[in-house]
C-alpha atoms as an extended CHARMM CRD file, in Angstrom:
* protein
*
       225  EXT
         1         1  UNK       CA            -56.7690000000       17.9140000000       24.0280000000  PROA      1               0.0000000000
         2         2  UNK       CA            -56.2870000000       20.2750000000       21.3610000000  PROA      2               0.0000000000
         3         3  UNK       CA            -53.4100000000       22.1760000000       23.2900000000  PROA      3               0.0000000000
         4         4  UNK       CA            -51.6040000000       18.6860000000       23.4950000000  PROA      4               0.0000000000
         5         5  UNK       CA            -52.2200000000       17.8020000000       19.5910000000  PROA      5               0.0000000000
         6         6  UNK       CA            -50.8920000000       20.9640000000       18.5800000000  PROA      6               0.0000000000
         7         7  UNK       CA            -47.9870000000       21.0650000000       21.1720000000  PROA      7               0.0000000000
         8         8  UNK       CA            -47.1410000000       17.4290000000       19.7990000000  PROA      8               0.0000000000
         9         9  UNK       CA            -47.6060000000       18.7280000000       16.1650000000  PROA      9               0.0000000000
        10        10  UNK       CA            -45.6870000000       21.9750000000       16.8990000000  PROA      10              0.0000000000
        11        11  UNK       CA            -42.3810000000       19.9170000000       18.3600000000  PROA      11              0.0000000000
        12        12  UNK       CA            -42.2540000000       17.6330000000       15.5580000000  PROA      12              0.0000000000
        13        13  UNK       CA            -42.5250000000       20.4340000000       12.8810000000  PROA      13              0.0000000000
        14        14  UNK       CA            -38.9280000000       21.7770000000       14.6560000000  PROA      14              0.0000000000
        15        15  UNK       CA            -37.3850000000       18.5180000000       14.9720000000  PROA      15              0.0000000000
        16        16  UNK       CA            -34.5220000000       17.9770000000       12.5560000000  PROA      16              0.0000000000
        17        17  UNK       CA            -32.1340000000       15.2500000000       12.3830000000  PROA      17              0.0000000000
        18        18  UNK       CA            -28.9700000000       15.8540000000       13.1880000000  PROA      18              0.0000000000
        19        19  UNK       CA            -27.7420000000       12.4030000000       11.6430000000  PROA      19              0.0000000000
        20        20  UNK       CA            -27.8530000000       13.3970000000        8.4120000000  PROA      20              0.0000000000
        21        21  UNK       CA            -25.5440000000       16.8090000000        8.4460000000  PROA      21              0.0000000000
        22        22  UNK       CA            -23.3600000000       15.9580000000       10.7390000000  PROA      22              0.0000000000
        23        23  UNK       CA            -20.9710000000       13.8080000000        8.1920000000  PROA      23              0.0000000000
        24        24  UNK       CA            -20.1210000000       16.4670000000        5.7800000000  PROA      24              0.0000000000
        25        25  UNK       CA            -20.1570000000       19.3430000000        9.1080000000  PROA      25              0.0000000000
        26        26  UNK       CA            -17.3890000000       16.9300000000       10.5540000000  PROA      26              0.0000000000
        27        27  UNK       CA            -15.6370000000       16.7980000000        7.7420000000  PROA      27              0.0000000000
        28        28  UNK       CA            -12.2180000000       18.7230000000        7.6270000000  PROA      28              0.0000000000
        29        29  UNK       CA             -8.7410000000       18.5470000000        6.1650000000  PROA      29              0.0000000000
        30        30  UNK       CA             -6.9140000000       19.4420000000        9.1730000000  PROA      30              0.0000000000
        31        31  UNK       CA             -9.0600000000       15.9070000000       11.0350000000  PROA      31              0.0000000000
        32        32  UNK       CA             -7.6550000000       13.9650000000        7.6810000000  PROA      32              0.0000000000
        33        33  UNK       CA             -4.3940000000       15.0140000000        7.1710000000  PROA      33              0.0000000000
        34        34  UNK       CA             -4.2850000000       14.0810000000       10.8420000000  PROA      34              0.0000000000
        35        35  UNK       CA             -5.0900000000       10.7130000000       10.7310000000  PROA      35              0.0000000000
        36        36  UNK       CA             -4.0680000000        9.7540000000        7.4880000000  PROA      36              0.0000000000
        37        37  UNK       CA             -0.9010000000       12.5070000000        6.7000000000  PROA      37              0.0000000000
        38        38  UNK       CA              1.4230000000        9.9350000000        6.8750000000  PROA      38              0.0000000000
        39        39  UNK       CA             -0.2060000000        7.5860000000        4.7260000000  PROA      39              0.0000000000
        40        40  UNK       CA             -1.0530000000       10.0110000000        2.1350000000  PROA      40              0.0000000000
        41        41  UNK       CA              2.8860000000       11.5600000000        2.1820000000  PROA      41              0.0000000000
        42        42  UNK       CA              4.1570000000        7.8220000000        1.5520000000  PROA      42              0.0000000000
        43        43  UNK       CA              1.4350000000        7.9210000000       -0.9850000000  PROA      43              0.0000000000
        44        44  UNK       CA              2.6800000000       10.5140000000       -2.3290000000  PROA      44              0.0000000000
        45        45  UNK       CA              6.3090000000        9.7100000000       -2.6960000000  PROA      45              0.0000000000
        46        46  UNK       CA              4.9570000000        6.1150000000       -4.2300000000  PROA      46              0.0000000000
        47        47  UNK       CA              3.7220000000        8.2430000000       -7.0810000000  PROA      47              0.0000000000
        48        48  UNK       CA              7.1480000000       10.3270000000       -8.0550000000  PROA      48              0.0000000000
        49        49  UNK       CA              8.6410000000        6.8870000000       -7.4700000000  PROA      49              0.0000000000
        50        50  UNK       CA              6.5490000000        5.3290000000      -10.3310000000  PROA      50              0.0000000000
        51        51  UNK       CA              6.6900000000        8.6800000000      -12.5350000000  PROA      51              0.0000000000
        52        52  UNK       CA             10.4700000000        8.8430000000      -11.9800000000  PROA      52              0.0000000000
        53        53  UNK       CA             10.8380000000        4.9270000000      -12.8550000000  PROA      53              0.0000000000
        54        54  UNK       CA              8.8340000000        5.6700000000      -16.3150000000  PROA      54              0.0000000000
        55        55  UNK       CA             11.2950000000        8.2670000000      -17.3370000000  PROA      55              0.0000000000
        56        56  UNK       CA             14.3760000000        6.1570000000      -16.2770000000  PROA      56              0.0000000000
        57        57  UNK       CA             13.2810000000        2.9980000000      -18.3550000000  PROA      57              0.0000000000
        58        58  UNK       CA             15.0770000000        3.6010000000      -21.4930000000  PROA      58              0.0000000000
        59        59  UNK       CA             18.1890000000        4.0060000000      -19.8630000000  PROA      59              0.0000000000
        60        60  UNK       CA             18.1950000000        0.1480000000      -18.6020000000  PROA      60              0.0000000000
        61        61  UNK       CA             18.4840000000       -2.3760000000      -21.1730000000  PROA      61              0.0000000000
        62        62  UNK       CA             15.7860000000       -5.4550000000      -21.6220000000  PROA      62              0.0000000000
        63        63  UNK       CA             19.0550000000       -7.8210000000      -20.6040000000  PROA      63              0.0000000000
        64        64  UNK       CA             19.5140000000       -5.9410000000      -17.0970000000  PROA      64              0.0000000000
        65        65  UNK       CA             15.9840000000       -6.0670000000      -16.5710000000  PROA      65              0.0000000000
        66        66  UNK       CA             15.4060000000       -9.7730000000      -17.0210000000  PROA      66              0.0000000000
        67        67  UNK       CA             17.8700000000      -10.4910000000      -14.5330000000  PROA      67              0.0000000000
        68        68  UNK       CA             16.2850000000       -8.3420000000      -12.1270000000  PROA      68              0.0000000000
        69        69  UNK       CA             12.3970000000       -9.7610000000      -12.4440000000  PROA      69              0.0000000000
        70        70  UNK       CA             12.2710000000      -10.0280000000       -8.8510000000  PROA      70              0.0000000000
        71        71  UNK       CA             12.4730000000       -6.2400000000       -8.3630000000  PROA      71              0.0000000000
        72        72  UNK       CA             11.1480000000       -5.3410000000      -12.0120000000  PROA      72              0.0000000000
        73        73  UNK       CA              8.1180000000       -7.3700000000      -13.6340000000  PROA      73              0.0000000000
        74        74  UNK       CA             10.0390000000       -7.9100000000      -17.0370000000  PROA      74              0.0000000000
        75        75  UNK       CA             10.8730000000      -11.5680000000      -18.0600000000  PROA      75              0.0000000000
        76        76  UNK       CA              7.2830000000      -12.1660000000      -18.7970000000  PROA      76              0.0000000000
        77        77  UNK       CA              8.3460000000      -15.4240000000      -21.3760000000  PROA      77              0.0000000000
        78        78  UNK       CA             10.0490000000      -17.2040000000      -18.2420000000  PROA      78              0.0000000000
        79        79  UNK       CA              6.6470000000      -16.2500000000      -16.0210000000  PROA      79              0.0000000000
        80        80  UNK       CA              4.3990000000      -17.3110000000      -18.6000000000  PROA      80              0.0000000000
        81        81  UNK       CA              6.1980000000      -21.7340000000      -18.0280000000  PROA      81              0.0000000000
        82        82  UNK       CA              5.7920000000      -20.6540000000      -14.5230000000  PROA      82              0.0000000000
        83        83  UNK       CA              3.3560000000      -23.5150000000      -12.8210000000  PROA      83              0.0000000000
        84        84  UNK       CA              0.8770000000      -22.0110000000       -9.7020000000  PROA      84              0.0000000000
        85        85  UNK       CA              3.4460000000      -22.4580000000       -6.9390000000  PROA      85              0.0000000000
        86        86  UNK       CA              6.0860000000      -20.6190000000       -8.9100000000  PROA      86              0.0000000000
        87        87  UNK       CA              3.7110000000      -17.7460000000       -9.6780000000  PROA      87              0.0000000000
        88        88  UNK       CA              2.9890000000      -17.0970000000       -6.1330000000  PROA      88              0.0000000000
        89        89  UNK       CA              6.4720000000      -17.9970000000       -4.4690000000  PROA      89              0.0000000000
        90        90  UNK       CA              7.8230000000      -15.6410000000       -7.4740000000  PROA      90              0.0000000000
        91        91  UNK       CA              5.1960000000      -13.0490000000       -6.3510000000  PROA      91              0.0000000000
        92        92  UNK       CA              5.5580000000      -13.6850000000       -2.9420000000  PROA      92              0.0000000000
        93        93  UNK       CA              9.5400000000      -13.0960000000       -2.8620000000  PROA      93              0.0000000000
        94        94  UNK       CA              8.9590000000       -9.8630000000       -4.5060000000  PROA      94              0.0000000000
        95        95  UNK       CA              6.2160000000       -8.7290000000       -2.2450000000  PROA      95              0.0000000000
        96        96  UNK       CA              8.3470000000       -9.8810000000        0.7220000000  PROA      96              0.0000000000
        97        97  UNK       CA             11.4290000000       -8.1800000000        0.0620000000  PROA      97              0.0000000000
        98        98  UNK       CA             10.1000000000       -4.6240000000        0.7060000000  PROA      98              0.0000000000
        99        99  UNK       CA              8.1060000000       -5.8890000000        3.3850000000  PROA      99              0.0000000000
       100       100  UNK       CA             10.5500000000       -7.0890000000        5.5390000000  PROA      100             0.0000000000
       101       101  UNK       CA             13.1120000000       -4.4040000000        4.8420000000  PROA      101             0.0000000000
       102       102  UNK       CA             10.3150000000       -2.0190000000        6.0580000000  PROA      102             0.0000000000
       103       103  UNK       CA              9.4760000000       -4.4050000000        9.0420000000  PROA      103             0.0000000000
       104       104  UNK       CA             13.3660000000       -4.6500000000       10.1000000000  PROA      104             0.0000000000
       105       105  UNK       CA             13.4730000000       -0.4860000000        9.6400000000  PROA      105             0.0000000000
       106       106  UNK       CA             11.1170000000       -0.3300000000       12.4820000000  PROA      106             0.0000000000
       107       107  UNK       CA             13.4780000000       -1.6390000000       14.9840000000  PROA      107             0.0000000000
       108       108  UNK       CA             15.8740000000        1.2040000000       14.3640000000  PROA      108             0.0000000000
       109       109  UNK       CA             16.1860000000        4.9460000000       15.3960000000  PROA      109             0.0000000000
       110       110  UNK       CA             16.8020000000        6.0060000000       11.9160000000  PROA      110             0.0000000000
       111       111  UNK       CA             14.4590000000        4.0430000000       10.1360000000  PROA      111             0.0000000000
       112       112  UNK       CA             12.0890000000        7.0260000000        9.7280000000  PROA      112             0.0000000000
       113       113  UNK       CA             14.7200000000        8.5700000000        7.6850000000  PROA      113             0.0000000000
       114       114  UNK       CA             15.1440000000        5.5920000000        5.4950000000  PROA      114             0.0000000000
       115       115  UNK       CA             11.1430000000        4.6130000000        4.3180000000  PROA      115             0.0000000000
       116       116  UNK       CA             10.8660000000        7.2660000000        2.1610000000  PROA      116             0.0000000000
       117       117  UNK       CA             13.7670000000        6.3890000000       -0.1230000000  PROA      117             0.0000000000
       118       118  UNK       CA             12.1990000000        2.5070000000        0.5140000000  PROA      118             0.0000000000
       119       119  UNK       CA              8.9140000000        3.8490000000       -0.5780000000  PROA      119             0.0000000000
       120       120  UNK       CA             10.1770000000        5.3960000000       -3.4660000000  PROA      120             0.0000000000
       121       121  UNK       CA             12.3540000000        2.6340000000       -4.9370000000  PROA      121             0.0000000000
       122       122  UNK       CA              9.5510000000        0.2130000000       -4.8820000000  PROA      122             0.0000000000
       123       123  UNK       CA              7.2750000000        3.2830000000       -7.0660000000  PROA      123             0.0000000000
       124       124  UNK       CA             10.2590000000        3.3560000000       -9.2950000000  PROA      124             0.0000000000
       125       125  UNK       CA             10.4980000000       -0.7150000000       -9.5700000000  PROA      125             0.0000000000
       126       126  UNK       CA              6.5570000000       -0.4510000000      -10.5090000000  PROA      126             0.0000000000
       127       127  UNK       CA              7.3030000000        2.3190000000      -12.8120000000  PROA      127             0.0000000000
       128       128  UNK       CA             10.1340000000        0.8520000000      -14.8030000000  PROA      128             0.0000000000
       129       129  UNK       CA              8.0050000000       -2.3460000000      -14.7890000000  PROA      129             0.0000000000
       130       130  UNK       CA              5.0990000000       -0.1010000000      -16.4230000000  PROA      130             0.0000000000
       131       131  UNK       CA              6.5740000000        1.6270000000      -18.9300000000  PROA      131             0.0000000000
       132       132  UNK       CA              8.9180000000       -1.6060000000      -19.5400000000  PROA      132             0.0000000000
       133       133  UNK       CA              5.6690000000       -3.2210000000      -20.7690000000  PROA      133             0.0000000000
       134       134  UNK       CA              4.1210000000       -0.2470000000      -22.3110000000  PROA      134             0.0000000000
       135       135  UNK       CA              6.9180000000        0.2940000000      -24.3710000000  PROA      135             0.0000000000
       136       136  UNK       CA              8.2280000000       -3.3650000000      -25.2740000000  PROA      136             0.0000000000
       137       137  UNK       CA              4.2500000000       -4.8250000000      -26.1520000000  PROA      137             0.0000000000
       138       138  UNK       CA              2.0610000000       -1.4160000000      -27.1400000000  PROA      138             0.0000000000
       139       139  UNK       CA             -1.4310000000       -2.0820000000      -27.0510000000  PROA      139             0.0000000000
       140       140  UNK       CA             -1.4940000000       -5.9780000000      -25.4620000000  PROA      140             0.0000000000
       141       141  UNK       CA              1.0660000000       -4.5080000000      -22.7440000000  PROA      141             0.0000000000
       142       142  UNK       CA             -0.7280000000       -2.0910000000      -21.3590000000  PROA      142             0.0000000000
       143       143  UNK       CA             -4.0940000000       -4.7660000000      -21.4370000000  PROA      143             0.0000000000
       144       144  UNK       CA             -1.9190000000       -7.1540000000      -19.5330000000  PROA      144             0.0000000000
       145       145  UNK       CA             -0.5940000000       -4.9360000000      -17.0870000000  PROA      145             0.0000000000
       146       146  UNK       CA             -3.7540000000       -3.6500000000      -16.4510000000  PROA      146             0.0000000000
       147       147  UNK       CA             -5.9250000000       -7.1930000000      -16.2150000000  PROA      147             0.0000000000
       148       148  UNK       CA             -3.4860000000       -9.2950000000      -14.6260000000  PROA      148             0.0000000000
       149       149  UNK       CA             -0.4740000000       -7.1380000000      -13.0280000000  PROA      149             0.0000000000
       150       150  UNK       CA             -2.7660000000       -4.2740000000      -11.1510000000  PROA      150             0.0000000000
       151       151  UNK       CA             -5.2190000000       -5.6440000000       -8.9240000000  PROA      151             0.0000000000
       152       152  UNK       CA             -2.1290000000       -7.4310000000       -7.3240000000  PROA      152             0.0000000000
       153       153  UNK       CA              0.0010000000       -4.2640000000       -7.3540000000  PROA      153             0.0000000000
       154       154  UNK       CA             -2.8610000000       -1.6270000000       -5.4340000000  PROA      154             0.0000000000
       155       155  UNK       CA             -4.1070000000       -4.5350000000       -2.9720000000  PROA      155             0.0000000000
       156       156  UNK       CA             -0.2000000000       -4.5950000000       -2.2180000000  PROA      156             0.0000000000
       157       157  UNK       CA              0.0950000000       -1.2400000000       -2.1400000000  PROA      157             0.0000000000
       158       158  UNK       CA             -2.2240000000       -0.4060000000        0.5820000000  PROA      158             0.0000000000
       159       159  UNK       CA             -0.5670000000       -3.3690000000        2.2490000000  PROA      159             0.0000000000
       160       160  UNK       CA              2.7620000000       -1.3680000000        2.0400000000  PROA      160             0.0000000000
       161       161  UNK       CA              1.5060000000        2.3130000000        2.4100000000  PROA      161             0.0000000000
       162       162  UNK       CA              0.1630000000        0.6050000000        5.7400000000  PROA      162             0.0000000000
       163       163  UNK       CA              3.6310000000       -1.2300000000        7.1690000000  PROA      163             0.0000000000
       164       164  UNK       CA              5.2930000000        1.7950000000        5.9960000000  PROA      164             0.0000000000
       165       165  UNK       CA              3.3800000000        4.0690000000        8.2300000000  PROA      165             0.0000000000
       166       166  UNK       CA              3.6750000000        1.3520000000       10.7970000000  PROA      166             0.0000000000
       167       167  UNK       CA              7.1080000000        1.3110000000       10.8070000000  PROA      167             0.0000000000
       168       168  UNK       CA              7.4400000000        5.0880000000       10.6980000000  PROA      168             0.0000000000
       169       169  UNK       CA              5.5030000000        5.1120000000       14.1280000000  PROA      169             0.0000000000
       170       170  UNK       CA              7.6040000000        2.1720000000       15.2820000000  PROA      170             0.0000000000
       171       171  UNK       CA             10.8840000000        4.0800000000       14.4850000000  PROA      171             0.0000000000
       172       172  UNK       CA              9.6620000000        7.1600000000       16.1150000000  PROA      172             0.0000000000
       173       173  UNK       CA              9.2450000000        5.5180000000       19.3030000000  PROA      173             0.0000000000
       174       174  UNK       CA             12.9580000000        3.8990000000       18.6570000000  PROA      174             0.0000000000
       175       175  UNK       CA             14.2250000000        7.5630000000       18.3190000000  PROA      175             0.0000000000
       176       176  UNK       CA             12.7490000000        8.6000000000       21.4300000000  PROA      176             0.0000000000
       177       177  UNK       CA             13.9330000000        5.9530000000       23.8090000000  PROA      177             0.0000000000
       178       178  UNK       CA             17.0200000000        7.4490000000       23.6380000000  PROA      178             0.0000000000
       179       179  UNK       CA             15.5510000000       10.0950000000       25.7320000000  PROA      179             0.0000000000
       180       180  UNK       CA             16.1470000000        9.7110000000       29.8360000000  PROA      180             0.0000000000
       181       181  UNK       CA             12.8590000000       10.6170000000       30.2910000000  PROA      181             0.0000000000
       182       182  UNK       CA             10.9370000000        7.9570000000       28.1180000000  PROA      182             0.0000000000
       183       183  UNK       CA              9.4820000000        5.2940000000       29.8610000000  PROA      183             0.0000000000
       184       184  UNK       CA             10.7690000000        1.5570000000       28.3190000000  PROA      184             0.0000000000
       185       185  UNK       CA              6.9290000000        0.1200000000       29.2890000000  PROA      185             0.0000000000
       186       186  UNK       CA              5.8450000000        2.6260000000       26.5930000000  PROA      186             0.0000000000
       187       187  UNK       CA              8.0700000000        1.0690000000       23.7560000000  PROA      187             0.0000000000
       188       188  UNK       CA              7.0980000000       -2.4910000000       24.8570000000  PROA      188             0.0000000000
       189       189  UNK       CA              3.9550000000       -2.1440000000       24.3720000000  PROA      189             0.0000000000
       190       190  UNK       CA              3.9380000000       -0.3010000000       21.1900000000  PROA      190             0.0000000000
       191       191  UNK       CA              6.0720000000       -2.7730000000       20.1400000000  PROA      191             0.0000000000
       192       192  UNK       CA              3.3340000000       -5.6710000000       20.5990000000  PROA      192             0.0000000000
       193       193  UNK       CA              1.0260000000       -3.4480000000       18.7080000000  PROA      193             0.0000000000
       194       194  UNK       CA              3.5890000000       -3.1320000000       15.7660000000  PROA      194             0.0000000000
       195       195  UNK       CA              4.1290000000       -7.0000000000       15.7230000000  PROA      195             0.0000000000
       196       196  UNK       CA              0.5460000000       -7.8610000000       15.5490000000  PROA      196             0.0000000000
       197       197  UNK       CA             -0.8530000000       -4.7360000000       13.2450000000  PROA      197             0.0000000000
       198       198  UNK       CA              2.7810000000       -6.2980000000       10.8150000000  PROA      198             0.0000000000
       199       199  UNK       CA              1.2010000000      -10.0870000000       11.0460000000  PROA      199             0.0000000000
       200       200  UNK       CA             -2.2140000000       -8.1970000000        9.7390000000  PROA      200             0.0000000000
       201       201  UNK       CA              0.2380000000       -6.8020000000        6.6060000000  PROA      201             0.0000000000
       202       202  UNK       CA              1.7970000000      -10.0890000000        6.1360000000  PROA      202             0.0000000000
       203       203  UNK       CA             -1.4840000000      -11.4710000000        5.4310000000  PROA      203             0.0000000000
       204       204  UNK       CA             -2.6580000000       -9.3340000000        2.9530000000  PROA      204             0.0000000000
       205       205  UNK       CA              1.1040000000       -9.0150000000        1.4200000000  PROA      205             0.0000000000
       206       206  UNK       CA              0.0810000000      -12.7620000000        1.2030000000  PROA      206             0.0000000000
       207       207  UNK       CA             -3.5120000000      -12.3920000000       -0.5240000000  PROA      207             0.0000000000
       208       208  UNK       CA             -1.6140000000      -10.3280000000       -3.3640000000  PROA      208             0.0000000000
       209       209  UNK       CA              0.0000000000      -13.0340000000       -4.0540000000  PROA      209             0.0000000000
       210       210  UNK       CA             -2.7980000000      -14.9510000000       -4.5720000000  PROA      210             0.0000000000
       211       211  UNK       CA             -4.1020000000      -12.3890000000       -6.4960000000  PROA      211             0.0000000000
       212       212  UNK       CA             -1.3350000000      -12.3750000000       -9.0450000000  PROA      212             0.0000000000
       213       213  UNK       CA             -1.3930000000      -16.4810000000       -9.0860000000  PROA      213             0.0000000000
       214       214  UNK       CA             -5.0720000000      -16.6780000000       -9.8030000000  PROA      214             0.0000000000
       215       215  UNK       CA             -5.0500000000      -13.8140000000      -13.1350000000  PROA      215             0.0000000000
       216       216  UNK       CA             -1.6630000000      -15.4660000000      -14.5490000000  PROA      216             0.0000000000
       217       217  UNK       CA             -3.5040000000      -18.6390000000      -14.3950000000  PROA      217             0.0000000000
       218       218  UNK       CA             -6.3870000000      -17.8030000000      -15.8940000000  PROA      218             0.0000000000
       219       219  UNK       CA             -5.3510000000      -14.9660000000      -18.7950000000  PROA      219             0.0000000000
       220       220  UNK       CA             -2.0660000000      -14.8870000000      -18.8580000000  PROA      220             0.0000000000
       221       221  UNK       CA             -2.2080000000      -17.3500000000      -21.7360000000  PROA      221             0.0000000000
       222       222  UNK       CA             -5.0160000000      -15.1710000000      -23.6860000000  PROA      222             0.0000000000
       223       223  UNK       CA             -1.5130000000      -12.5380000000      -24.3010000000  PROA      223             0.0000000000
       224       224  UNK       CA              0.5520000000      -13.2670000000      -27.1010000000  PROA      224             0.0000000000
       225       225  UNK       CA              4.4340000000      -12.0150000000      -26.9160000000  PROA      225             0.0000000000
């Protein structure tokens, strides 16, 4: 008996769990970059979108960008009479330009060429929007943009980052079926894939939206301009 007790004893003394090192062990750049390089690279180029926009701002007058508020959040007196339907359509069409130009790029060989520059014009759209209110309303600018116009703007963003990357898979298979050897099945089905993981986007494209209607509605009006 006292052979087994210390036997038992003995093997639970050298028993380690392996559960709890085996996150950080399995944790590597090289595994990251290659699952989410091309998500971090439009990430990237989002960023020197919106830093280039900021720069660029002064050289557009307040007229030019008023008449371009569905690309540039700028006519904030016109949104402010806007009733709940016209906040989200208004949100909506702006949301829904980008997406569907990335969604059409899939279905082309050289669309992996063109969602970078796509990517980058809609960091420089948020960046001349930025600065635009930064610059035009100081201190209550920057609180606006930051209580009402943000959480809209990253929830889209990861919507975008995500058809982007979509589409840049999408076009890649486009490229290659001009290849004799590639097999058509292939591109059907990852086709199917593309149009259901795009309806997944358009949802959440659709929840910013929302997003934006709700926080005009309910502080928008707290803002004086």
């Amino acid at each position: 008996m006292k052979g087994i007790v210390f036997s038992v004893k003995h093997s639970d003394f050298k028993y380690k769990p392996r559960y709890k090192t085996r996150g950080v062990r399995s944790f590597s750049f090289k595994r990251f970059f290659s699952f989410y390089g091309i998500q971090t690279l439009f990430l990237f180029i989002f960023v020197l979108g919106i830093v280039l926009g900021s720069f660029s701002c002064s050289l557009f007058s307040s007229d030019i960008l008023k008449k371009l508020d569905f690309l540039f959040l700028t006519n904030l007196e016109t949104r402010l009479e806007f009733n709940a339907f016209d906040l989200f359509c208004s949100s909506f069409a702006s949301y829904f330009i980008f997406t569907l130009a990335t969604f059409l790029l899939g279905f082309t060989a050289w669309g992996v060429f063109v969602c970078p520059f796509l990517c980058a014009f809609k960091g420089y759209a948020v960046g001349i929007s930025s600065a635009y209110m930064f610059s035009e309303f100081d201190v209550t600018g920057i609180g606006f943009y930051i209580l009402i116009v943000l959480p809209g703007t990253v929830m889209f963003l990861f919507s975008f980052i995500t058809a982007l990357k979509e589409t840049f898979s999408q076009s890649t298979y486009m490229l290659k079926a001009f290849s004799p050897t590639f097999s058509n099945s292939t591109l059907i089905r990852h086709t199917k894939i593309f149009l259901f993981r795009y309806f997944i986007v358009l949802i959440f494209v659709s929840l910013s939206a929302i997003i934006d209607m709700i926080l005009w509605l309910l502080f928008a009006n707290m803002f004086n301009f």
